[in-house]
Amino acid sequence: MVLRDDLITYLADYLRVGDIHDYGPMGLQVEGRVEVRRIVTGVSASLALFDEAFKKEADMIMVHHGILWDRESRVVQGPFRQRIKALLDHDVSLLAYHLCLDLHEEVGNNALAAKALGMHNVAPLGEIGLKGSIEEMDFAELQQQLLYIFDREPFAFNFGPDRIRHIGYCSGGAAGDLALAIEEGLDAFITGEVREPTMHLAREAGIHFFAAGHYATECLGIRALGEHLMRKMEVEVDFIDIPNPV
């Protein structure tokens, strides 16, 4: 058992929440019971995830995508109201860690993917992403590796060189960072989602583009964060997969 506020304080320090500007409040978003014995983790806050957490008698839910965002309405109605009511009715806390979980060097979405891809000479790409070198491979081989890592067939544009040596990576919805990868002269760029202009930009620049899924590319961090907490504290953690094709 761990106290809710002690856990929140630990995570704020471990993830350096105060150092990273985000699109909403990170950390505690809905307050639940004081003592925490079981945590459920998932990518995105939803009633489907909450229901699974309640079945497991979780005291806390921890996600990458929370329910409070600066650019969304603050009116408590519709699905927003339903989510808050469900948490309050069950006295379950909701914690969210967004960009800080993308960026973290140990349990971050990008760092874990870079390790899985065998990237070396890793350096920042833009504000969130990473660039680096990989063992030389062709388009089909990289596509197969992404399928293995994320357990889904990536959406891809095959416009780059025959042999891929230098890649960029950013989890989630970072198709706009393709321009940064082009500026860096990379052979391929990997992210979660594709945008309408992506195809023409990739073709004209001669670069491969892979969209491995916003949800899929952001499972790594929140799962790893839960495993970290189990090693550090007297608390049980279950990752709940709520499949999302996007």
PDB file of C-alpha atoms in Angstrom:
ATOM      1  CA  MET A   1       0.000   0.000   0.000  1.00  0.00           C
ATOM      2  CA  VAL A   2       1.143   3.548  -0.798  1.00  0.00           C
ATOM      3  CA  LEU A   3      -0.462   6.879  -0.015  1.00  0.00           C
ATOM      4  CA  ARG A   4      -1.996   8.616  -3.026  1.00  0.00           C
ATOM      5  CA  ASP A   5      -0.207  11.911  -2.466  1.00  0.00           C
ATOM      6  CA  ASP A   6       3.168  10.249  -1.908  1.00  0.00           C
ATOM      7  CA  LEU A   7       2.816   8.432  -5.206  1.00  0.00           C
ATOM      8  CA  ILE A   8       1.826  11.644  -7.015  1.00  0.00           C
ATOM      9  CA  THR A   9       4.822  13.469  -5.535  1.00  0.00           C
ATOM     10  CA  TYR A  10       7.170  10.662  -6.563  1.00  0.00           C
ATOM     11  CA  LEU A  11       5.867  10.648 -10.151  1.00  0.00           C
ATOM     12  CA  ALA A  12       6.052  14.437 -10.452  1.00  0.00           C
ATOM     13  CA  ASP A  13       9.736  14.224  -9.608  1.00  0.00           C
ATOM     14  CA  TYR A  14      10.521  11.065 -11.591  1.00  0.00           C
ATOM     15  CA  LEU A  15       8.801  12.315 -14.757  1.00  0.00           C
ATOM     16  CA  ARG A  16       9.886  15.959 -14.249  1.00  0.00           C
ATOM     17  CA  VAL A  17       6.325  17.128 -14.726  1.00  0.00           C
ATOM     18  CA  GLY A  18       7.073  20.716 -13.719  1.00  0.00           C
ATOM     19  CA  ASP A  19       9.782  21.115 -16.357  1.00  0.00           C
ATOM     20  CA  ILE A  20       7.611  20.293 -19.370  1.00  0.00           C
ATOM     21  CA  HIS A  21       4.883  22.559 -20.749  1.00  0.00           C
ATOM     22  CA  ASP A  22       1.837  20.545 -21.763  1.00  0.00           C
ATOM     23  CA  TYR A  23      -1.694  21.049 -23.090  1.00  0.00           C
ATOM     24  CA  GLY A  24      -3.377  20.544 -19.736  1.00  0.00           C
ATOM     25  CA  PRO A  25      -2.743  19.702 -16.081  1.00  0.00           C
ATOM     26  CA  MET A  26      -0.525  16.652 -15.702  1.00  0.00           C
ATOM     27  CA  GLY A  27      -0.550  14.411 -12.650  1.00  0.00           C
ATOM     28  CA  LEU A  28      -3.706  14.291 -10.561  1.00  0.00           C
ATOM     29  CA  GLN A  29      -6.876  15.082 -12.540  1.00  0.00           C
ATOM     30  CA  VAL A  30      -9.561  13.525 -10.321  1.00  0.00           C
ATOM     31  CA  GLU A  31      -9.007  12.816  -6.620  1.00  0.00           C
ATOM     32  CA  GLY A  32      -9.964   9.436  -5.194  1.00  0.00           C
ATOM     33  CA  ARG A  33      -9.247   7.496  -2.005  1.00  0.00           C
ATOM     34  CA  VAL A  34      -6.136   8.200   0.034  1.00  0.00           C
ATOM     35  CA  GLU A  35      -4.659   4.686   0.141  1.00  0.00           C
ATOM     36  CA  VAL A  36      -3.588   2.973  -3.087  1.00  0.00           C
ATOM     37  CA  ARG A  37      -3.120  -0.783  -3.320  1.00  0.00           C
ATOM     38  CA  ARG A  38      -3.939  -1.404  -6.978  1.00  0.00           C
ATOM     39  CA  ILE A  39      -3.423   0.767 -10.050  1.00  0.00           C
ATOM     40  CA  VAL A  40      -4.784   0.222 -13.533  1.00  0.00           C
ATOM     41  CA  THR A  41      -2.863   1.807 -16.410  1.00  0.00           C
ATOM     42  CA  GLY A  42      -4.041   2.463 -19.957  1.00  0.00           C
ATOM     43  CA  VAL A  43      -3.350   4.776 -22.869  1.00  0.00           C
ATOM     44  CA  SER A  44      -6.481   6.901 -22.820  1.00  0.00           C
ATOM     45  CA  ALA A  45      -9.083   7.792 -20.197  1.00  0.00           C
ATOM     46  CA  SER A  46     -12.434   6.309 -21.237  1.00  0.00           C
ATOM     47  CA  LEU A  47     -15.449   4.691 -19.625  1.00  0.00           C
ATOM     48  CA  ALA A  48     -14.342   1.389 -21.123  1.00  0.00           C
ATOM     49  CA  LEU A  49     -11.028   1.624 -19.290  1.00  0.00           C
ATOM     50  CA  PHE A  50     -12.723   2.825 -16.097  1.00  0.00           C
ATOM     51  CA  ASP A  51     -15.141  -0.121 -16.114  1.00  0.00           C
ATOM     52  CA  GLU A  52     -12.248  -2.575 -16.369  1.00  0.00           C
ATOM     53  CA  ALA A  53     -10.464  -0.782 -13.528  1.00  0.00           C
ATOM     54  CA  PHE A  54     -13.560  -0.943 -11.310  1.00  0.00           C
ATOM     55  CA  LYS A  55     -13.838  -4.694 -11.956  1.00  0.00           C
ATOM     56  CA  LYS A  56     -10.277  -5.063 -10.709  1.00  0.00           C
ATOM     57  CA  GLU A  57     -11.076  -2.932  -7.653  1.00  0.00           C
ATOM     58  CA  ALA A  58      -8.406  -0.404  -8.588  1.00  0.00           C
ATOM     59  CA  ASP A  59      -7.791   2.568  -6.323  1.00  0.00           C
ATOM     60  CA  MET A  60      -6.162   4.617  -9.072  1.00  0.00           C
ATOM     61  CA  ILE A  61      -6.173   4.838 -12.863  1.00  0.00           C
ATOM     62  CA  MET A  62      -3.103   6.173 -14.642  1.00  0.00           C
ATOM     63  CA  VAL A  63      -3.173   7.152 -18.326  1.00  0.00           C
ATOM     64  CA  HIS A  64      -1.229   8.921 -21.054  1.00  0.00           C
ATOM     65  CA  HIS A  65      -4.257  10.847 -22.347  1.00  0.00           C
ATOM     66  CA  GLY A  66      -6.323  12.307 -19.512  1.00  0.00           C
ATOM     67  CA  ILE A  67      -9.675  14.097 -19.498  1.00  0.00           C
ATOM     68  CA  LEU A  68      -8.513  17.686 -18.880  1.00  0.00           C
ATOM     69  CA  TRP A  69      -7.141  19.616 -21.861  1.00  0.00           C
ATOM     70  CA  ASP A  70      -6.629  23.350 -22.223  1.00  0.00           C
ATOM     71  CA  ARG A  71      -8.291  23.499 -25.634  1.00  0.00           C
ATOM     72  CA  GLU A  72     -11.471  21.611 -24.654  1.00  0.00           C
ATOM     73  CA  SER A  73     -14.658  22.855 -23.012  1.00  0.00           C
ATOM     74  CA  ARG A  74     -14.791  23.066 -19.217  1.00  0.00           C
ATOM     75  CA  VAL A  75     -18.541  22.519 -19.182  1.00  0.00           C
ATOM     76  CA  VAL A  76     -19.231  19.324 -17.253  1.00  0.00           C
ATOM     77  CA  GLN A  77     -21.682  17.572 -19.545  1.00  0.00           C
ATOM     78  CA  GLY A  78     -21.968  14.588 -21.889  1.00  0.00           C
ATOM     79  CA  PRO A  79     -19.107  12.054 -21.926  1.00  0.00           C
ATOM     80  CA  PHE A  80     -16.956  14.404 -19.805  1.00  0.00           C
ATOM     81  CA  ARG A  81     -19.584  14.368 -17.041  1.00  0.00           C
ATOM     82  CA  GLN A  82     -20.014  10.599 -17.304  1.00  0.00           C
ATOM     83  CA  ARG A  83     -16.303  10.011 -16.841  1.00  0.00           C
ATOM     84  CA  ILE A  84     -16.009  12.315 -13.827  1.00  0.00           C
ATOM     85  CA  LYS A  85     -19.144  10.845 -12.236  1.00  0.00           C
ATOM     86  CA  ALA A  86     -17.879   7.284 -12.665  1.00  0.00           C
ATOM     87  CA  LEU A  87     -14.582   8.114 -10.967  1.00  0.00           C
ATOM     88  CA  LEU A  88     -16.240   9.996  -8.104  1.00  0.00           C
ATOM     89  CA  ASP A  89     -18.880   7.304  -7.567  1.00  0.00           C
ATOM     90  CA  HIS A  90     -16.118   4.701  -7.185  1.00  0.00           C
ATOM     91  CA  ASP A  91     -13.730   6.998  -5.276  1.00  0.00           C
ATOM     92  CA  VAL A  92     -10.952   6.248  -7.797  1.00  0.00           C
ATOM     93  CA  SER A  93      -8.173   8.718  -8.623  1.00  0.00           C
ATOM     94  CA  LEU A  94      -7.240   9.576 -12.212  1.00  0.00           C
ATOM     95  CA  LEU A  95      -3.654  10.540 -13.045  1.00  0.00           C
ATOM     96  CA  ALA A  96      -2.439  11.570 -16.504  1.00  0.00           C
ATOM     97  CA  TYR A  97       1.077  11.978 -17.895  1.00  0.00           C
ATOM     98  CA  HIS A  98       1.317  13.182 -21.482  1.00  0.00           C
ATOM     99  CA  LEU A  99       4.417  14.810 -23.000  1.00  0.00           C
ATOM    100  CA  CYS A 100       6.544  13.995 -19.956  1.00  0.00           C
ATOM    101  CA  LEU A 101       5.885  10.311 -20.681  1.00  0.00           C
ATOM    102  CA  ASP A 102       6.766  10.740 -24.359  1.00  0.00           C
ATOM    103  CA  LEU A 103      10.047  12.388 -23.403  1.00  0.00           C
ATOM    104  CA  HIS A 104      11.293  10.340 -20.456  1.00  0.00           C
ATOM    105  CA  GLU A 105      14.668   8.679 -21.025  1.00  0.00           C
ATOM    106  CA  GLU A 106      13.757   5.443 -19.187  1.00  0.00           C
ATOM    107  CA  VAL A 107      10.016   4.808 -19.530  1.00  0.00           C
ATOM    108  CA  GLY A 108       9.256   7.253 -22.346  1.00  0.00           C
ATOM    109  CA  ASN A 109       7.361   6.166 -25.442  1.00  0.00           C
ATOM    110  CA  ASN A 110      10.098   7.435 -27.743  1.00  0.00           C
ATOM    111  CA  ALA A 111      13.071   6.096 -25.805  1.00  0.00           C
ATOM    112  CA  LEU A 112      11.521   2.628 -25.560  1.00  0.00           C
ATOM    113  CA  ALA A 113      10.726   2.559 -29.277  1.00  0.00           C
ATOM    114  CA  ALA A 114      14.241   3.729 -30.147  1.00  0.00           C
ATOM    115  CA  LYS A 115      15.637   0.862 -28.073  1.00  0.00           C
ATOM    116  CA  ALA A 116      13.304  -1.648 -29.718  1.00  0.00           C
ATOM    117  CA  LEU A 117      14.355  -0.386 -33.149  1.00  0.00           C
ATOM    118  CA  GLY A 118      18.025  -0.729 -32.265  1.00  0.00           C
ATOM    119  CA  MET A 119      18.728   2.966 -32.768  1.00  0.00           C
ATOM    120  CA  HIS A 120      22.184   4.283 -31.862  1.00  0.00           C
ATOM    121  CA  ASN A 121      23.782   7.730 -31.983  1.00  0.00           C
ATOM    122  CA  VAL A 122      20.374   8.899 -30.762  1.00  0.00           C
ATOM    123  CA  ALA A 123      19.712  12.653 -30.635  1.00  0.00           C
ATOM    124  CA  PRO A 124      16.625  14.892 -30.334  1.00  0.00           C
ATOM    125  CA  LEU A 125      14.410  15.514 -33.341  1.00  0.00           C
ATOM    126  CA  GLY A 126      12.318  18.600 -32.687  1.00  0.00           C
ATOM    127  CA  GLU A 127      10.857  19.058 -29.217  1.00  0.00           C
ATOM    128  CA  ILE A 128       9.664  15.490 -28.613  1.00  0.00           C
ATOM    129  CA  GLY A 129      11.072  13.093 -31.198  1.00  0.00           C
ATOM    130  CA  LEU A 130      14.363  11.275 -31.687  1.00  0.00           C
ATOM    131  CA  LYS A 131      16.671  10.571 -34.596  1.00  0.00           C
ATOM    132  CA  GLY A 132      19.410   8.006 -34.927  1.00  0.00           C
ATOM    133  CA  SER A 133      21.093   5.293 -36.945  1.00  0.00           C
ATOM    134  CA  ILE A 134      19.954   1.702 -37.310  1.00  0.00           C
ATOM    135  CA  GLU A 135      21.333  -1.480 -38.774  1.00  0.00           C
ATOM    136  CA  GLU A 136      20.957  -1.099 -42.532  1.00  0.00           C
ATOM    137  CA  MET A 137      17.728  -2.579 -43.868  1.00  0.00           C
ATOM    138  CA  ASP A 138      15.232  -2.124 -46.673  1.00  0.00           C
ATOM    139  CA  PHE A 139      11.654  -0.859 -46.593  1.00  0.00           C
ATOM    140  CA  ALA A 140      10.061  -4.289 -46.140  1.00  0.00           C
ATOM    141  CA  GLU A 141      12.419  -5.205 -43.312  1.00  0.00           C
ATOM    142  CA  LEU A 142      11.668  -2.015 -41.375  1.00  0.00           C
ATOM    143  CA  GLN A 143       7.954  -2.494 -41.976  1.00  0.00           C
ATOM    144  CA  GLN A 144       8.206  -6.021 -40.571  1.00  0.00           C
ATOM    145  CA  GLN A 145      10.132  -4.798 -37.533  1.00  0.00           C
ATOM    146  CA  LEU A 146       7.425  -2.228 -36.785  1.00  0.00           C
ATOM    147  CA  LEU A 147       4.784  -4.944 -37.075  1.00  0.00           C
ATOM    148  CA  TYR A 148       6.713  -6.996 -34.516  1.00  0.00           C
ATOM    149  CA  ILE A 149       7.175  -4.093 -32.078  1.00  0.00           C
ATOM    150  CA  PHE A 150       3.650  -2.654 -32.221  1.00  0.00           C
ATOM    151  CA  ASP A 151       1.658  -5.760 -33.198  1.00  0.00           C
ATOM    152  CA  ARG A 152      -0.068  -4.090 -36.126  1.00  0.00           C
ATOM    153  CA  GLU A 153       0.650  -3.523 -39.801  1.00  0.00           C
ATOM    154  CA  PRO A 154       1.914   0.051 -40.185  1.00  0.00           C
ATOM    155  CA  PHE A 155       0.448   2.374 -42.791  1.00  0.00           C
ATOM    156  CA  ALA A 156       3.387   3.328 -44.980  1.00  0.00           C
ATOM    157  CA  PHE A 157       4.606   5.312 -47.997  1.00  0.00           C
ATOM    158  CA  ASN A 158       7.569   3.732 -49.784  1.00  0.00           C
ATOM    159  CA  PHE A 159       9.284   6.763 -51.312  1.00  0.00           C
ATOM    160  CA  GLY A 160      12.741   6.655 -49.748  1.00  0.00           C
ATOM    161  CA  PRO A 161      16.095   5.082 -50.595  1.00  0.00           C
ATOM    162  CA  ASP A 162      16.594   1.348 -51.146  1.00  0.00           C
ATOM    163  CA  ARG A 163      18.665   1.031 -47.992  1.00  0.00           C
ATOM    164  CA  ILE A 164      17.574   2.683 -44.737  1.00  0.00           C
ATOM    165  CA  ARG A 165      20.268   3.770 -42.294  1.00  0.00           C
ATOM    166  CA  HIS A 166      19.040   6.942 -40.575  1.00  0.00           C
ATOM    167  CA  ILE A 167      15.547   7.324 -39.145  1.00  0.00           C
ATOM    168  CA  GLY A 168      13.415   9.689 -37.110  1.00  0.00           C
ATOM    169  CA  TYR A 169      10.796   8.617 -34.593  1.00  0.00           C
ATOM    170  CA  CYS A 170       8.040  10.302 -32.596  1.00  0.00           C
ATOM    171  CA  SER A 171       5.103   8.506 -30.986  1.00  0.00           C
ATOM    172  CA  GLY A 172       1.492   9.593 -31.369  1.00  0.00           C
ATOM    173  CA  GLY A 173       0.229  12.230 -33.781  1.00  0.00           C
ATOM    174  CA  ALA A 174       3.494  13.690 -35.041  1.00  0.00           C
ATOM    175  CA  ALA A 175       3.051  13.529 -38.815  1.00  0.00           C
ATOM    176  CA  GLY A 176       3.948  17.227 -38.909  1.00  0.00           C
ATOM    177  CA  ASP A 177       7.477  16.330 -37.796  1.00  0.00           C
ATOM    178  CA  LEU A 178       8.052  14.715 -41.172  1.00  0.00           C
ATOM    179  CA  ALA A 179       9.316  18.139 -42.268  1.00  0.00           C
ATOM    180  CA  LEU A 180      11.998  17.970 -39.556  1.00  0.00           C
ATOM    181  CA  ALA A 181      13.071  14.516 -40.726  1.00  0.00           C
ATOM    182  CA  ILE A 182      13.392  15.842 -44.261  1.00  0.00           C
ATOM    183  CA  GLU A 183      15.523  18.771 -43.081  1.00  0.00           C
ATOM    184  CA  GLU A 184      17.813  16.296 -41.299  1.00  0.00           C
ATOM    185  CA  GLY A 185      18.205  14.212 -44.468  1.00  0.00           C
ATOM    186  CA  LEU A 186      16.810  11.071 -42.850  1.00  0.00           C
ATOM    187  CA  ASP A 187      15.851   7.987 -44.837  1.00  0.00           C
ATOM    188  CA  ALA A 188      12.601   7.283 -42.972  1.00  0.00           C
ATOM    189  CA  PHE A 189      10.273   8.818 -40.408  1.00  0.00           C
ATOM    190  CA  ILE A 190       8.033   6.829 -38.068  1.00  0.00           C
ATOM    191  CA  THR A 191       5.116   8.138 -36.034  1.00  0.00           C
ATOM    192  CA  GLY A 192       1.608   7.100 -35.030  1.00  0.00           C
ATOM    193  CA  GLU A 193      -0.717   8.868 -37.458  1.00  0.00           C
ATOM    194  CA  VAL A 194      -0.749  10.081 -41.044  1.00  0.00           C
ATOM    195  CA  ARG A 195      -2.126  13.395 -42.355  1.00  0.00           C
ATOM    196  CA  GLU A 196      -3.568  14.253 -45.755  1.00  0.00           C
ATOM    197  CA  PRO A 197      -0.471  16.202 -46.967  1.00  0.00           C
ATOM    198  CA  THR A 198       1.945  13.483 -45.857  1.00  0.00           C
ATOM    199  CA  MET A 199       1.975  11.419 -49.051  1.00  0.00           C
ATOM    200  CA  HIS A 200       2.972  14.244 -51.386  1.00  0.00           C
ATOM    201  CA  LEU A 201       5.577  15.619 -48.987  1.00  0.00           C
ATOM    202  CA  ALA A 202       7.187  12.209 -48.528  1.00  0.00           C
ATOM    203  CA  ARG A 203       7.187  11.470 -52.257  1.00  0.00           C
ATOM    204  CA  GLU A 204       8.628  14.830 -53.236  1.00  0.00           C
ATOM    205  CA  ALA A 205      11.338  14.629 -50.563  1.00  0.00           C
ATOM    206  CA  GLY A 206      12.212  10.980 -51.236  1.00  0.00           C
ATOM    207  CA  ILE A 207      11.677   9.689 -47.704  1.00  0.00           C
ATOM    208  CA  HIS A 208       9.871   6.653 -46.307  1.00  0.00           C
ATOM    209  CA  PHE A 209       6.969   7.314 -43.929  1.00  0.00           C
ATOM    210  CA  PHE A 210       5.415   4.877 -41.463  1.00  0.00           C
ATOM    211  CA  ALA A 211       2.326   5.393 -39.299  1.00  0.00           C
ATOM    212  CA  ALA A 212       2.356   2.593 -36.732  1.00  0.00           C
ATOM    213  CA  GLY A 213      -0.781   3.753 -34.877  1.00  0.00           C
ATOM    214  CA  HIS A 214      -1.254   6.558 -32.348  1.00  0.00           C
ATOM    215  CA  TYR A 215      -2.582   4.139 -29.755  1.00  0.00           C
ATOM    216  CA  ALA A 216      -0.039   1.407 -30.495  1.00  0.00           C
ATOM    217  CA  THR A 217       2.987   3.691 -30.307  1.00  0.00           C
ATOM    218  CA  GLU A 218       1.846   5.022 -26.925  1.00  0.00           C
ATOM    219  CA  CYS A 219       1.263   1.715 -25.148  1.00  0.00           C
ATOM    220  CA  LEU A 220       4.967   1.313 -24.413  1.00  0.00           C
ATOM    221  CA  GLY A 221       5.420   4.174 -21.966  1.00  0.00           C
ATOM    222  CA  ILE A 222       2.379   3.809 -19.736  1.00  0.00           C
ATOM    223  CA  ARG A 223       2.942   0.052 -19.451  1.00  0.00           C
ATOM    224  CA  ALA A 224       6.599   0.605 -18.536  1.00  0.00           C
ATOM    225  CA  LEU A 225       5.664   3.267 -15.994  1.00  0.00           C
ATOM    226  CA  GLY A 226       3.367   0.803 -14.247  1.00  0.00           C
ATOM    227  CA  GLU A 227       6.089  -1.829 -14.168  1.00  0.00           C
ATOM    228  CA  HIS A 228       8.467   0.754 -12.701  1.00  0.00           C
ATOM    229  CA  LEU A 229       6.010   1.529  -9.890  1.00  0.00           C
ATOM    230  CA  MET A 230       5.620  -2.138  -9.042  1.00  0.00           C
ATOM    231  CA  ARG A 231       9.387  -2.400  -8.587  1.00  0.00           C
ATOM    232  CA  LYS A 232       9.630   0.788  -6.513  1.00  0.00           C
ATOM    233  CA  MET A 233       6.519   0.661  -4.329  1.00  0.00           C
ATOM    234  CA  GLU A 234       4.198  -1.749  -2.552  1.00  0.00           C
ATOM    235  CA  VAL A 235       1.454  -1.539  -5.148  1.00  0.00           C
ATOM    236  CA  GLU A 236      -0.069  -3.854  -7.766  1.00  0.00           C
ATOM    237  CA  VAL A 237      -0.369  -2.551 -11.325  1.00  0.00           C
ATOM    238  CA  ASP A 238      -2.361  -3.946 -14.254  1.00  0.00           C
ATOM    239  CA  PHE A 239      -2.111  -2.604 -17.810  1.00  0.00           C
ATOM    240  CA  ILE A 240      -5.477  -2.741 -19.572  1.00  0.00           C
ATOM    241  CA  ASP A 241      -5.518  -2.864 -23.362  1.00  0.00           C
ATOM    242  CA  ILE A 242      -8.539  -1.087 -24.851  1.00  0.00           C
ATOM    243  CA  PRO A 243      -7.773  -1.640 -28.563  1.00  0.00           C
ATOM    244  CA  ASN A 244      -8.020   1.401 -30.820  1.00  0.00           C
ATOM    245  CA  PRO A 245      -7.341   1.127 -34.583  1.00  0.00           C
ATOM    246  CA  VAL A 246      -6.191   4.764 -34.822  1.00  0.00           C
TER     247      VAL A 246
END
